[in-house]
């Protein structure tokens, strides 16, 4: 405890043993949050990542092998061959599945053993062996996997923001953790980014003041913020009064399971949110982000990559990282898993507190044997409606037509 009060000197000597809250951070199998996250589909790669070359992926603390058989079916299996443990990373992808390099057992995308090269007749008992596997499905240019209990597998959701394209738009995937500021794999707990989404005050401070203008000048205006719960999480409504008398209203959402629904911070268009980011927990202390967005030109999403002191993050010197910090520096410096016992949330952290409460409630639902919000078992209900976006409104709160303002 570091809060100052009567009799407190504030000396660090008084610090207790710090701790984090496992209820919304730890992602391993059997952990409270890990079991919640295992009730949803998560992206494990782009369509191209699932190919004829086996690829190691790490998801929710589990090491897995992603591949695509030569008939085009994606598969996700445990690396350790169920015969004697050689890794299927060294396997050979064939028409029917993946064949272990050591003794040639062949497994299909559902782990069924189809052939055993060293056994007479290809293995009389091959049908009784199965390589541990997970279901996968493809949508929006990504491969999604379900790592939870089979009897609880929901349908793969669809999202209005990606299903309904305006004329001239198409979907583009970006797997470079766009929005985290730095490299592809971010070395800290996933929730540090998830709560960053509903922390709108950091935008004008970190991105608009301390480090100069990282987006556009309007984002440097301190907003008035109103938080609300949505069906799947928390929404931050930020209102910025502009010089022209209008107000910029940004509606940013963190939604289950790990969705980051943020309007373009370059305030390029006044419209519904252009993209969805999935914050994929790799393990307790690493995450990455997969983004799918509606674009009009190829490469548009990558072009939004934040510049720091005019440079891309990877091109900065150590001194520039210190002088022009972004989300990466802020989030990673909170630690591999931030120490919740040492925090002091203030009024501007209301969205963070709401999101923690919301996710904790869902963890408890799973522990109580209920289905968490946002899991649907009927294809007819698979569409998720997200309501984020950014708009200009006048003094009465009436939306101003985008075309009139853009002109
Ligand atoms: S270890 Fe895989 S076939 Fe023997
Ligand atoms: Fe940020």
GROMACS .gro file of C-alpha atoms in nm, residues 226-374:
model
  149
  226UNK     CA    1  -1.905   0.877  -2.037
  227UNK     CA    2  -1.876   0.504  -1.986
  228UNK     CA    3  -2.147   0.248  -2.030
  229UNK     CA    4  -2.180  -0.127  -2.028
  230UNK     CA    5  -2.263  -0.297  -2.355
  231UNK     CA    6  -2.392  -0.651  -2.400
  232UNK     CA    7  -2.035  -0.774  -2.433
  233UNK     CA    8  -1.822  -0.531  -2.239
  234UNK     CA    9  -1.760  -0.165  -2.183
  235UNK     CA   10  -1.798   0.138  -2.411
  236UNK     CA   11  -1.614   0.466  -2.362
  237UNK     CA   12  -1.786   0.769  -2.517
  238UNK     CA   13  -1.538   1.055  -2.554
  239UNK     CA   14  -1.657   1.405  -2.643
  240UNK     CA   15  -1.403   1.661  -2.766
  241UNK     CA   16  -1.506   2.020  -2.828
  242UNK     CA   17  -1.351   2.136  -3.155
  243UNK     CA   18  -1.261   2.492  -3.257
  244UNK     CA   19  -1.541   2.496  -3.516
  245UNK     CA   20  -1.806   2.464  -3.244
  246UNK     CA   21  -1.876   2.100  -3.322
  247UNK     CA   22  -1.803   1.807  -3.094
  248UNK     CA   23  -1.613   1.496  -3.191
  249UNK     CA   24  -1.783   1.194  -3.039
  250UNK     CA   25  -1.576   0.875  -3.033
  251UNK     CA   26  -1.737   0.552  -2.920
  252UNK     CA   27  -1.474   0.292  -2.831
  253UNK     CA   28  -1.553  -0.057  -2.712
  254UNK     CA   29  -1.380  -0.347  -2.539
  255UNK     CA   30  -1.596  -0.654  -2.597
  256UNK     CA   31  -1.578  -1.020  -2.510
  257UNK     CA   32  -1.382  -1.223  -2.561
  258UNK     CA   33  -1.087  -0.994  -2.644
  259UNK     CA   34  -1.220  -0.749  -2.901
  260UNK     CA   35  -1.076  -0.404  -2.943
  261UNK     CA   36  -1.323  -0.191  -3.138
  262UNK     CA   37  -1.155   0.147  -3.179
  263UNK     CA   38  -1.237   0.412  -3.441
  264UNK     CA   39  -0.935   0.525  -3.637
  265UNK     CA   40  -0.745   0.765  -3.406
  266UNK     CA   41  -0.634   0.961  -3.710
  267UNK     CA   42  -0.998   1.077  -3.728
  268UNK     CA   43  -1.000   1.019  -4.099
  269UNK     CA   44  -1.365   0.935  -4.141
  270UNK     CA   45  -1.678   1.003  -3.943
  271UNK     CA   46  -1.840   0.666  -3.954
  272UNK     CA   47  -1.887   0.335  -3.775
  273UNK     CA   48  -1.563   0.177  -3.658
  274UNK     CA   49  -1.353   0.058  -3.948
  275UNK     CA   50  -1.183  -0.240  -3.785
  276UNK     CA   51  -1.190  -0.502  -3.514
  277UNK     CA   52  -0.877  -0.612  -3.329
  278UNK     CA   53  -0.858  -0.943  -3.149
  279UNK     CA   54  -0.614  -0.924  -2.857
  280UNK     CA   55  -0.479  -1.279  -2.858
  281UNK     CA   56  -0.331  -1.390  -2.525
  282UNK     CA   57  -0.027  -1.597  -2.624
  283UNK     CA   58   0.040  -1.680  -2.261
  284UNK     CA   59   0.027  -1.496  -1.930
  285UNK     CA   60   0.300  -1.252  -2.026
  286UNK     CA   61   0.269  -1.210  -2.404
  287UNK     CA   62  -0.002  -1.107  -2.646
  288UNK     CA   63  -0.046  -1.007  -3.006
  289UNK     CA   64  -0.324  -0.839  -3.201
  290UNK     CA   65  -0.496  -0.952  -3.519
  291UNK     CA   66  -0.680  -0.671  -3.696
  292UNK     CA   67  -0.941  -0.704  -3.969
  293UNK     CA   68  -1.069  -0.384  -4.121
  294UNK     CA   69  -1.284  -0.247  -4.399
  295UNK     CA   70  -1.057  -0.064  -4.641
  296UNK     CA   71  -1.068   0.093  -4.986
  297UNK     CA   72  -0.701   0.045  -5.072
  298UNK     CA   73  -0.466  -0.245  -5.006
  299UNK     CA   74  -0.219  -0.167  -4.729
  300UNK     CA   75  -0.446   0.092  -4.571
  301UNK     CA   76  -0.432  -0.058  -4.222
  302UNK     CA   77  -0.055  -0.082  -4.215
  303UNK     CA   78  -0.037   0.280  -4.330
  304UNK     CA   79  -0.202   0.382  -4.001
  305UNK     CA   80   0.091   0.252  -3.802
  306UNK     CA   81   0.176   0.513  -3.544
  307UNK     CA   82   0.480   0.731  -3.599
  308UNK     CA   83   0.687   0.839  -3.299
  309UNK     CA   84   0.900   1.144  -3.357
  310UNK     CA   85   0.828   1.077  -3.722
  311UNK     CA   86   0.961   0.723  -3.708
  312UNK     CA   87   0.820   0.375  -3.690
  313UNK     CA   88   0.866   0.216  -3.350
  314UNK     CA   89   1.125  -0.035  -3.471
  315UNK     CA   90   1.345   0.241  -3.615
  316UNK     CA   91   1.367   0.439  -3.292
  317UNK     CA   92   1.677   0.466  -3.075
  318UNK     CA   93   1.661   0.383  -2.706
  319UNK     CA   94   1.666   0.756  -2.629
  320UNK     CA   95   1.369   0.811  -2.862
  321UNK     CA   96   1.177   0.532  -2.691
  322UNK     CA   97   1.237   0.716  -2.367
  323UNK     CA   98   1.147   1.058  -2.505
  324UNK     CA   99   0.852   0.955  -2.724
  325UNK     CA  100   0.684   0.664  -2.548
  326UNK     CA  101   0.370   0.507  -2.688
  327UNK     CA  102   0.137   0.227  -2.585
  328UNK     CA  103   0.418  -0.029  -2.599
  329UNK     CA  104   0.637   0.156  -2.352
  330UNK     CA  105   0.344   0.235  -2.121
  331UNK     CA  106   0.193  -0.115  -2.120
  332UNK     CA  107   0.512  -0.319  -2.117
  333UNK     CA  108   0.661  -0.106  -1.842
  334UNK     CA  109   0.362  -0.192  -1.622
  335UNK     CA  110   0.537  -0.529  -1.597
  336UNK     CA  111   0.483  -0.881  -1.738
  337UNK     CA  112   0.157  -0.885  -1.539
  338UNK     CA  113   0.082  -0.555  -1.374
  339UNK     CA  114   0.063  -0.553  -0.994
  340UNK     CA  115  -0.297  -0.475  -0.914
  341UNK     CA  116  -0.226  -0.468  -0.542
  342UNK     CA  117  -0.005  -0.162  -0.596
  343UNK     CA  118  -0.245   0.041  -0.810
  344UNK     CA  119  -0.454   0.340  -0.710
  345UNK     CA  120  -0.743   0.373  -0.951
  346UNK     CA  121  -0.884   0.724  -0.985
  347UNK     CA  122  -1.203   0.868  -1.136
  348UNK     CA  123  -1.060   0.859  -1.488
  349UNK     CA  124  -1.007   0.483  -1.451
  350UNK     CA  125  -1.375   0.409  -1.431
  351UNK     CA  126  -1.377   0.224  -1.762
  352UNK     CA  127  -1.088   0.006  -1.649
  353UNK     CA  128  -1.268  -0.079  -1.325
  354UNK     CA  129  -1.590  -0.155  -1.515
  355UNK     CA  130  -1.410  -0.385  -1.757
  356UNK     CA  131  -1.238  -0.575  -1.477
  357UNK     CA  132  -1.572  -0.615  -1.302
  358UNK     CA  133  -1.742  -0.729  -1.622
  359UNK     CA  134  -1.480  -0.991  -1.705
  360UNK     CA  135  -1.469  -1.110  -1.344
  361UNK     CA  136  -1.847  -1.160  -1.355
  362UNK     CA  137  -1.809  -1.373  -1.666
  363UNK     CA  138  -1.538  -1.581  -1.499
  364UNK     CA  139  -1.780  -1.644  -1.214
  365UNK     CA  140  -2.056  -1.741  -1.455
  366UNK     CA  141  -1.832  -2.012  -1.598
  367UNK     CA  142  -1.736  -2.126  -1.249
  368UNK     CA  143  -2.108  -2.148  -1.167
  369UNK     CA  144  -2.167  -2.374  -1.465
  370UNK     CA  145  -2.330  -2.106  -1.683
  371UNK     CA  146  -2.239  -1.995  -2.033
  372UNK     CA  147  -2.056  -1.661  -2.047
  373UNK     CA  148  -2.210  -1.372  -2.240
  374UNK     CA  149  -2.135  -1.369  -2.609
   0.00000   0.00000   0.00000
